[in-house]
Tab-separated table of C-alpha atoms and ligand atoms in Angstrom:
chain	number	residue	atom	x	y	z
F	300	MET	CA	-69.665	-70.222	-52.224
F	301	ILE	CA	-72.927	-69.050	-50.749
F	302	LYS	CA	-75.461	-71.777	-51.396
F	303	THR	CA	-78.451	-72.671	-49.200
F	304	ARG	CA	-81.378	-75.064	-49.303
F	305	ILE	CA	-83.501	-72.544	-51.120
F	306	CYS	CA	-81.036	-72.806	-54.056
F	307	ASP	CA	-81.895	-76.494	-54.471
F	308	ILE	CA	-85.663	-76.023	-54.060
F	309	LEU	CA	-85.769	-73.227	-56.655
F	310	ASP	CA	-82.950	-74.494	-58.854
F	311	ILE	CA	-80.961	-71.250	-58.607
F	312	LYS	CA	-77.235	-70.521	-58.152
F	313	TYR	CA	-77.484	-67.796	-55.520
F	314	PRO	CA	-80.061	-67.353	-52.730
F	315	ILE	CA	-81.187	-64.023	-54.074
F	316	ILE	CA	-84.814	-63.517	-55.027
F	317	GLN	CA	-86.236	-60.404	-56.718
F	318	GLY	CA	-89.038	-58.520	-54.995
F	319	GLY	CA	-92.395	-58.403	-56.817
F	320	MET	CA	-92.432	-54.754	-57.838
F	321	ALA	CA	-95.589	-53.752	-59.622
F	322	TRP	CA	-95.008	-51.565	-62.773
F	323	VAL	CA	-91.271	-52.227	-62.386
F	324	ALA	CA	-90.590	-55.976	-62.641
F	325	ASP	CA	-91.298	-56.949	-66.254
F	326	ALA	CA	-89.831	-59.670	-68.460
F	327	GLU	CA	-86.599	-57.804	-69.073
F	328	LEU	CA	-85.697	-57.357	-65.391
F	329	ALA	CA	-86.892	-60.846	-64.374
F	330	ALA	CA	-84.921	-62.524	-67.193
F	331	ALA	CA	-81.759	-60.507	-66.303
F	332	ILE	CA	-81.929	-61.612	-62.659
F	333	SER	CA	-82.593	-65.281	-63.478
F	334	ASN	CA	-79.785	-65.256	-66.070
F	335	ALA	CA	-77.456	-63.826	-63.411
F	336	GLY	CA	-78.118	-66.784	-61.037
F	337	GLY	CA	-80.894	-65.336	-58.845
F	338	LEU	CA	-84.640	-65.745	-59.156
F	339	GLY	CA	-86.372	-63.138	-61.290
F	340	LEU	CA	-90.100	-62.706	-61.256
F	341	ILE	CA	-92.661	-60.856	-63.297
F	342	ALA	CA	-94.828	-58.689	-61.023
F	343	ALA	CA	-98.523	-58.933	-61.920
F	344	GLY	CA	-99.370	-56.041	-59.618
F	345	ASN	CA	-102.649	-54.487	-60.704
F	346	ALA	CA	-102.071	-55.238	-64.393
F	347	PRO	CA	-104.586	-57.066	-66.573
F	348	SER	CA	-103.906	-60.726	-67.296
F	349	ASP	CA	-103.046	-60.225	-70.965
F	350	TRP	CA	-100.112	-57.963	-69.942
F	351	VAL	CA	-98.939	-60.703	-67.577
F	352	GLU	CA	-99.235	-63.372	-70.237
F	353	ASN	CA	-97.346	-61.252	-72.729
F	354	GLU	CA	-94.456	-60.743	-70.243
F	355	ILE	CA	-94.366	-64.465	-69.490
F	356	ILE	CA	-94.012	-65.236	-73.208
F	357	LYS	CA	-91.340	-62.582	-73.597
F	358	ALA	CA	-89.406	-63.800	-70.530
F	359	LYS	CA	-89.429	-67.394	-71.833
F	360	ASN	CA	-87.715	-66.131	-75.007
F	361	MET	CA	-85.077	-64.202	-73.001
F	362	SER	CA	-83.974	-66.932	-70.532
F	363	ASP	CA	-83.933	-70.700	-70.200
F	364	LYS	CA	-83.799	-70.318	-66.402
F	365	THR	CA	-86.738	-70.431	-64.066
F	366	ILE	CA	-88.682	-67.203	-63.999
F	367	GLY	CA	-91.473	-66.757	-61.471
F	368	VAL	CA	-94.559	-64.596	-61.169
F	369	ASN	CA	-95.380	-62.432	-58.179
F	370	ILE	CA	-99.140	-62.194	-57.573
F	371	MET	CA	-100.550	-59.150	-55.765
F	372	LEU	CA	-103.598	-60.615	-54.050
F	373	LEU	CA	-105.538	-57.272	-53.980
F	374	SER	CA	-105.449	-57.043	-57.833
F	375	PRO	CA	-108.818	-56.427	-59.476
F	376	PHE	CA	-107.735	-58.989	-62.106
F	377	ILE	CA	-106.655	-61.658	-59.633
F	378	GLU	CA	-108.755	-64.564	-60.993
F	379	ASP	CA	-107.644	-64.009	-64.639
F	380	VAL	CA	-103.979	-63.620	-63.537
F	381	ILE	CA	-104.178	-66.911	-61.682
F	382	ASP	CA	-105.599	-68.591	-64.793
F	383	VAL	CA	-102.663	-67.276	-66.880
F	384	VAL	CA	-100.115	-68.490	-64.331
F	385	ILE	CA	-101.708	-71.923	-64.328
F	386	LYS	CA	-101.904	-72.028	-68.162
F	387	HIS	CA	-98.207	-71.296	-68.468
F	388	LYS	CA	-97.221	-73.727	-65.671
F	389	ILE	CA	-95.207	-71.140	-63.811
F	390	LYS	CA	-92.702	-72.940	-61.571
F	391	VAL	CA	-92.382	-70.338	-58.747
F	392	ILE	CA	-95.131	-68.124	-57.446
F	393	THR	CA	-94.620	-65.477	-54.745
F	394	THR	CA	-97.592	-63.596	-53.356
F	395	GLY	CA	-98.083	-60.297	-51.590
F	396	ALA	CA	-100.715	-58.286	-49.752
F	397	GLY	CA	-102.840	-61.123	-48.479
F	398	ASN	CA	-103.429	-64.819	-47.874
F	399	PRO	CA	-103.066	-67.055	-50.963
F	400	GLY	CA	-104.792	-69.994	-49.252
F	401	LYS	CA	-107.774	-70.296	-51.550
F	402	TYR	CA	-105.574	-70.674	-54.662
F	403	MET	CA	-103.214	-73.369	-53.197
F	404	ASP	CA	-104.944	-76.307	-54.910
F	405	LYS	CA	-104.622	-74.633	-58.262
F	406	PHE	CA	-100.942	-73.788	-57.698
F	407	LYS	CA	-100.161	-77.271	-56.534
F	408	SER	CA	-102.000	-78.788	-59.570
F	409	ILE	CA	-99.154	-77.466	-61.778
F	410	GLY	CA	-96.396	-78.370	-59.252
F	411	ALA	CA	-95.533	-74.721	-58.610
F	412	LYS	CA	-93.408	-73.753	-55.663
F	413	VAL	CA	-95.463	-71.280	-53.614
F	414	ILE	CA	-93.762	-68.608	-51.492
F	415	PRO	CA	-96.044	-66.058	-49.775
F	416	VAL	CA	-94.791	-62.833	-48.193
F	417	VAL	CA	-95.739	-62.914	-44.528
F	418	PRO	CA	-95.662	-59.906	-42.142
F	419	SER	CA	-96.135	-61.982	-39.007
F	420	VAL	CA	-95.389	-65.300	-37.226
F	421	ALA	CA	-99.100	-66.184	-37.148
F	422	LEU	CA	-99.440	-65.968	-40.935
F	423	ALA	CA	-96.143	-67.824	-41.447
F	424	LYS	CA	-97.455	-70.743	-39.375
F	425	ARG	CA	-100.785	-70.721	-41.204
F	426	MET	CA	-98.974	-70.761	-44.555
F	427	GLU	CA	-96.760	-73.671	-43.484
F	428	SER	CA	-99.835	-75.646	-42.454
F	429	ILE	CA	-101.421	-75.315	-45.884
F	430	GLY	CA	-98.303	-76.562	-47.640
F	431	VAL	CA	-96.360	-73.624	-48.984
F	432	ASP	CA	-92.701	-74.320	-49.904
F	433	ALA	CA	-91.105	-71.364	-48.114
F	434	VAL	CA	-92.054	-67.929	-46.773
F	435	ILE	CA	-90.691	-64.511	-47.312
F	436	ALA	CA	-90.545	-62.641	-43.969
F	437	GLU	CA	-90.727	-59.004	-45.052
F	438	GLY	CA	-89.993	-56.216	-42.588
F	439	MET	CA	-91.447	-52.709	-42.658
F	440	GLU	CA	-88.155	-51.315	-44.068
F	441	SER	CA	-89.409	-52.471	-47.463
F	442	GLY	CA	-90.855	-50.303	-50.111
F	443	GLY	CA	-94.497	-50.506	-51.095
F	444	HIS	CA	-97.190	-52.217	-48.994
F	445	ILE	CA	-95.733	-53.216	-45.612
F	446	GLY	CA	-96.488	-54.824	-42.295
F	447	GLU	CA	-95.599	-53.555	-38.796
F	448	LEU	CA	-92.462	-55.433	-37.740
F	449	THR	CA	-88.899	-54.760	-38.659
F	450	THR	CA	-86.830	-57.333	-40.526
F	451	MET	CA	-84.496	-57.775	-37.535
F	452	ALA	CA	-87.372	-58.689	-35.219
F	453	LEU	CA	-89.539	-60.598	-37.684
F	454	VAL	CA	-87.058	-62.915	-39.418
F	455	PRO	CA	-85.671	-64.847	-36.357
F	456	GLN	CA	-89.189	-65.240	-34.898
F	457	VAL	CA	-90.497	-66.674	-38.146
F	458	VAL	CA	-87.374	-68.890	-38.451
F	459	ASP	CA	-88.132	-70.354	-34.993
F	460	ALA	CA	-91.830	-70.843	-35.743
F	461	VAL	CA	-91.641	-72.875	-38.996
F	462	THR	CA	-89.469	-75.605	-40.486
F	463	ILE	CA	-89.772	-74.544	-44.152
F	464	PRO	CA	-87.106	-72.161	-45.521
F	465	VAL	CA	-87.477	-68.496	-44.687
F	466	ILE	CA	-86.348	-65.725	-47.004
F	467	ALA	CA	-85.563	-62.376	-45.414
F	468	ALA	CA	-86.753	-59.146	-47.001
F	469	GLY	CA	-86.811	-55.424	-46.100
F	470	GLY	CA	-83.698	-53.297	-45.754
F	471	ILE	CA	-81.352	-55.652	-47.673
F	472	ALA	CA	-79.306	-54.391	-50.610
F	473	ASP	CA	-75.793	-55.710	-50.283
F	474	GLY	CA	-73.584	-58.548	-49.162
F	475	ARG	CA	-73.650	-57.480	-45.511
F	476	GLY	CA	-77.449	-57.667	-45.603
F	477	LEU	CA	-77.263	-61.161	-47.091
F	478	VAL	CA	-74.877	-62.402	-44.406
F	479	ALA	CA	-76.932	-60.766	-41.655
F	480	SER	CA	-80.012	-62.516	-42.992
F	481	LEU	CA	-78.239	-65.894	-42.972
F	482	ALA	CA	-77.141	-65.121	-39.385
F	483	LEU	CA	-80.796	-64.632	-38.434
F	484	GLY	CA	-81.516	-68.102	-39.803
F	485	ALA	CA	-82.877	-67.162	-43.230
F	486	SER	CA	-82.071	-69.313	-46.282
F	487	GLY	CA	-81.885	-66.349	-48.604
F	488	VAL	CA	-82.950	-62.789	-49.313
F	489	GLN	CA	-85.507	-60.944	-51.381
F	490	MET	CA	-84.414	-57.584	-52.719
F	491	GLY	CA	-86.476	-54.956	-54.507
F	492	THR	CA	-84.937	-51.482	-54.202
F	493	ARG	CA	-81.467	-52.650	-55.219
F	494	PHE	CA	-82.818	-53.954	-58.549
F	495	VAL	CA	-84.742	-50.761	-59.324
F	496	THR	CA	-81.480	-49.226	-60.502
F	497	ALA	CA	-80.356	-52.282	-62.541
F	498	GLU	CA	-79.421	-51.385	-66.093
F	499	GLU	CA	-82.028	-53.854	-67.357
F	500	CYS	CA	-84.805	-52.328	-65.278
F	501	THR	CA	-87.103	-50.578	-67.763
F	502	ILE	CA	-88.649	-47.928	-65.487
F	503	ALA	CA	-88.284	-44.182	-66.146
F	504	GLU	CA	-84.800	-42.838	-65.676
F	505	SER	CA	-86.131	-40.190	-63.321
F	506	TYR	CA	-87.389	-42.927	-60.917
F	507	LYS	CA	-83.861	-44.454	-60.868
F	508	GLN	CA	-82.345	-41.069	-60.144
F	509	ILE	CA	-84.727	-40.411	-57.215
F	510	VAL	CA	-83.697	-43.771	-55.658
F	511	ILE	CA	-79.987	-43.002	-56.212
F	512	LYS	CA	-80.386	-39.543	-54.596
F	513	ALA	CA	-82.425	-40.779	-51.650
F	514	LYS	CA	-80.836	-40.631	-48.216
F	515	ASP	CA	-81.577	-42.721	-45.127
F	516	ARG	CA	-84.625	-40.692	-43.946
F	517	ASP	CA	-86.175	-39.974	-47.267
F	518	THR	CA	-89.027	-42.474	-47.194
F	519	VAL	CA	-92.369	-42.050	-45.442
F	520	ILE	CA	-95.361	-44.293	-44.787
F	521	THR	CA	-98.670	-43.279	-46.333
F	522	GLY	CA	-101.976	-45.102	-46.254
F	523	ARG	CA	-101.976	-46.059	-42.526
F	524	VAL	CA	-105.562	-44.720	-42.426
F	525	THR	CA	-106.844	-46.943	-45.221
F	526	GLY	CA	-105.347	-50.054	-43.583
F	527	HIS	CA	-102.830	-50.372	-46.489
F	528	PRO	CA	-99.625	-48.736	-45.298
F	529	VAL	CA	-97.313	-48.052	-48.193
F	530	ARG	CA	-93.675	-46.843	-47.966
F	531	ILE	CA	-92.709	-44.295	-50.624
F	532	ILE	CA	-90.041	-41.688	-51.183
F	533	LYS	CA	-90.952	-38.216	-49.822
F	534	ASN	CA	-92.139	-36.011	-52.691
F	535	LYS	CA	-95.067	-33.701	-53.509
F	536	LEU	CA	-97.512	-36.635	-53.715
F	537	ALA	CA	-96.407	-37.991	-50.309
F	538	ARG	CA	-96.790	-34.567	-48.667
F	539	GLU	CA	-100.275	-34.049	-50.159
F	540	PHE	CA	-101.299	-37.572	-49.177
F	541	LEU	CA	-100.127	-37.136	-45.546
F	542	LYS	CA	-101.944	-33.767	-45.368
F	543	LEU	CA	-105.185	-35.336	-46.587
F	544	GLU	CA	-104.792	-38.097	-43.994
F	545	ALA	CA	-104.151	-35.584	-41.230
F	546	ASN	CA	-107.262	-33.671	-42.261
F	547	GLY	CA	-109.410	-36.768	-41.883
F	548	ALA	CA	-110.033	-37.637	-45.545
F	549	THR	CA	-112.099	-40.803	-45.963
F	550	LYS	CA	-110.734	-44.117	-47.145
F	551	GLU	CA	-112.562	-43.665	-50.444
F	552	GLU	CA	-111.073	-40.178	-50.970
F	553	LEU	CA	-107.575	-41.418	-50.237
F	554	GLU	CA	-107.959	-44.438	-52.514
F	555	LYS	CA	-109.199	-42.233	-55.320
F	556	PHE	CA	-106.258	-39.802	-54.768
F	557	GLY	CA	-103.748	-42.663	-54.837
F	558	GLU	CA	-105.123	-44.358	-57.950
F	559	GLY	CA	-102.700	-44.817	-60.820
F	560	ARG	CA	-99.808	-43.062	-59.007
F	561	LEU	CA	-97.252	-45.874	-59.175
F	562	ARG	CA	-97.748	-46.185	-62.894
F	563	MET	CA	-97.371	-42.436	-63.222
F	564	ALA	CA	-93.931	-42.494	-61.481
F	565	ALA	CA	-92.549	-45.791	-62.838
F	566	ARG	CA	-93.746	-45.589	-66.481
F	567	GLU	CA	-94.522	-41.924	-67.144
F	568	GLY	CA	-91.524	-40.719	-65.071
F	569	ASP	CA	-93.536	-38.143	-63.054
F	570	VAL	CA	-91.691	-38.578	-59.773
F	571	GLU	CA	-93.282	-35.497	-58.154
F	572	HIS	CA	-96.979	-36.447	-58.601
F	573	GLY	CA	-96.425	-40.143	-58.840
F	574	SER	CA	-95.788	-42.714	-56.081
F	575	VAL	CA	-92.090	-43.596	-55.879
F	576	MET	CA	-92.096	-46.842	-53.908
F	577	ALA	CA	-88.699	-47.745	-52.375
F	578	GLY	CA	-87.351	-49.236	-49.203
F	579	GLN	CA	-85.419	-47.583	-46.378
F	580	ILE	CA	-82.238	-49.035	-47.880
F	581	ALA	CA	-82.512	-46.680	-50.901
F	582	GLY	CA	-79.800	-44.572	-49.232
F	583	LEU	CA	-77.336	-47.444	-49.864
F	584	VAL	CA	-78.170	-47.658	-53.551
F	585	LYS	CA	-75.888	-45.227	-55.356
F	586	ASP	CA	-75.386	-46.468	-58.891
F	587	ILE	CA	-76.877	-47.942	-62.021
F	588	LYS	CA	-75.170	-51.124	-63.081
F	589	PRO	CA	-75.864	-54.379	-64.953
F	590	THR	CA	-77.926	-56.924	-63.008
F	591	LYS	CA	-75.122	-59.475	-63.336
F	592	LYS	CA	-72.686	-57.071	-61.662
F	593	ILE	CA	-75.196	-56.252	-58.876
F	594	ILE	CA	-75.515	-59.951	-58.042
F	595	GLU	CA	-71.777	-60.698	-58.354
F	596	ASP	CA	-70.924	-57.732	-56.106
F	597	ILE	CA	-73.405	-58.884	-53.428
F	598	ILE	CA	-71.959	-62.434	-53.421
F	599	ASN	CA	-68.329	-61.214	-53.346
F	600	GLU	CA	-69.113	-58.737	-50.566
F	601	ALA	CA	-70.933	-61.431	-48.593
F	602	GLU	CA	-67.900	-63.737	-48.845
F	603	ASP	CA	-65.590	-60.876	-47.758
F	604	THR	CA	-67.892	-60.064	-44.846
F	605	ILE	CA	-67.724	-63.678	-43.623
F	606	ARG	CA	-63.909	-63.687	-43.832
F	607	THR	CA	-63.714	-60.350	-41.953
F	608	MET	CA	-66.052	-61.699	-39.287
F	609	ASN	CA	-63.968	-64.844	-38.870
F	610	ARG	CA	-60.781	-62.795	-38.500
F	611	ALA	CA	-62.472	-60.551	-35.929
F	612	ILE	CA	-63.546	-63.572	-33.919
F	613	GLU	CA	-60.073	-65.220	-34.010
F	614	GLU	CA	-58.306	-62.075	-32.759
J	777	LIG	O1	-97.180	-56.683	-51.342
J	777	LIG	C1	-96.165	-56.189	-51.015
J	777	LIG	N1	-95.818	-54.949	-51.504
J	777	LIG	C2	-96.586	-54.175	-52.348
J	777	LIG	S1	-98.055	-54.573	-53.008
J	777	LIG	C3	-98.224	-53.142	-53.736
J	777	LIG	S2	-99.607	-52.696	-54.706
J	777	LIG	C4	-100.588	-52.038	-53.461
J	777	LIG	N2	-100.796	-50.755	-53.546
J	777	LIG	C5	-101.618	-50.173	-52.593
J	777	LIG	C6	-102.185	-50.922	-51.582
J	777	LIG	C7	-101.930	-52.217	-51.524
J	777	LIG	C8	-101.119	-52.811	-52.488
J	777	LIG	C9	-97.098	-52.387	-53.470
J	777	LIG	N3	-96.222	-53.010	-52.722
J	777	LIG	N4	-95.311	-56.732	-50.184
J	777	LIG	C10	-95.638	-57.984	-49.584
J	777	LIG	C11	-96.463	-57.749	-48.360
J	777	LIG	N5	-97.462	-58.538	-48.067
J	777	LIG	N6	-96.343	-56.804	-47.454
J	777	LIG	C12	-97.255	-57.021	-46.510
J	777	LIG	C13	-97.967	-58.159	-46.903
J	777	LIG	C14	-99.104	-58.822	-46.284
J	777	LIG	C15	-99.999	-58.118	-45.498
J	777	LIG	C16	-101.042	-58.854	-44.926
J	777	LIG	C17	-99.216	-60.175	-46.504
J	777	LIG	C18	-100.276	-60.851	-45.964
J	777	LIG	C19	-101.140	-60.177	-45.147
J	777	LIG	O2	-102.127	-60.938	-44.612
J	777	LIG	C20	-103.321	-60.474	-44.221
J	777	LIG	C21	-104.137	-61.710	-43.922
J	777	LIG	O3	-104.980	-62.023	-44.725
J	777	LIG	O4	-103.848	-62.290	-42.859
């Protein structure tokens, strides 16, 4: 039985947390993951607060388990989204793309567990000092907006730098990844790409198929120039974006070109002109299956991996 201290803190059966995937993680996916024993979250992304509120209400009707909200700190609707999360007394809040420090008092006023994504040891330490409950150390193998370090290098350094639990993220999609993360000192894992192809994930079928077809080298990093590097699957949009960057397009031009592209891929299903965010581990994701099966398979494989390792050591 794989149970760690993050399971007690978050009141979950398995130490598996869903990544905050904008335009992907809605009430349906979040409820499926929480019902299966992990922690599901609604991703606020760049969505207006009334969408977030609606999903929170829906999710509460689909599950009696804890469902969190992931807040993307660069959202134009950030203040309204925070108000909705406070109004609904959300129990677990993960954050991405920035420092949630200025909202800590509000989060703590409702007793929420706060778990920011950190791309560095320095930010992990700063977060611990302001009273967060855990951190997600996310490597650059992840899909979407990323930092510079790999999961393998980042996780053990963060583990050594803080005493709060550390959740590993980036490049993890199966039981081996879970065991490897525990070996690095993490208390659990956050997975995004693996859940994109969950049956309950409501994104366009074409997006799921692109993830399933992706091989190990099929992602690229765009947006280095704008200071917001984003990992996406290589397609027409990615090639055009990289060409614009190479030709010295301005930050404003690139931002304008990139606007609305994730929605276009995830919701409209245009996976050539839209932005198909996925991690490097997409090559390992080969099937669509129910969320419950994804989580059970990961746990069974993790237990098998530990047994195999023990046998190898004894020999
Ligand atoms: O946030 C993510 N992944 C995302 S957000 C997103 S939407 C977006 N689209 C375009 C540009 C920007 C965002 C798509 N995918 N993952 C968590 C994450 N957080 N990765 C990196 C960071 C991060 C980066 C800097 C967290 C904190 C940070 O701190 C800077 C500071 O203030 O010290």
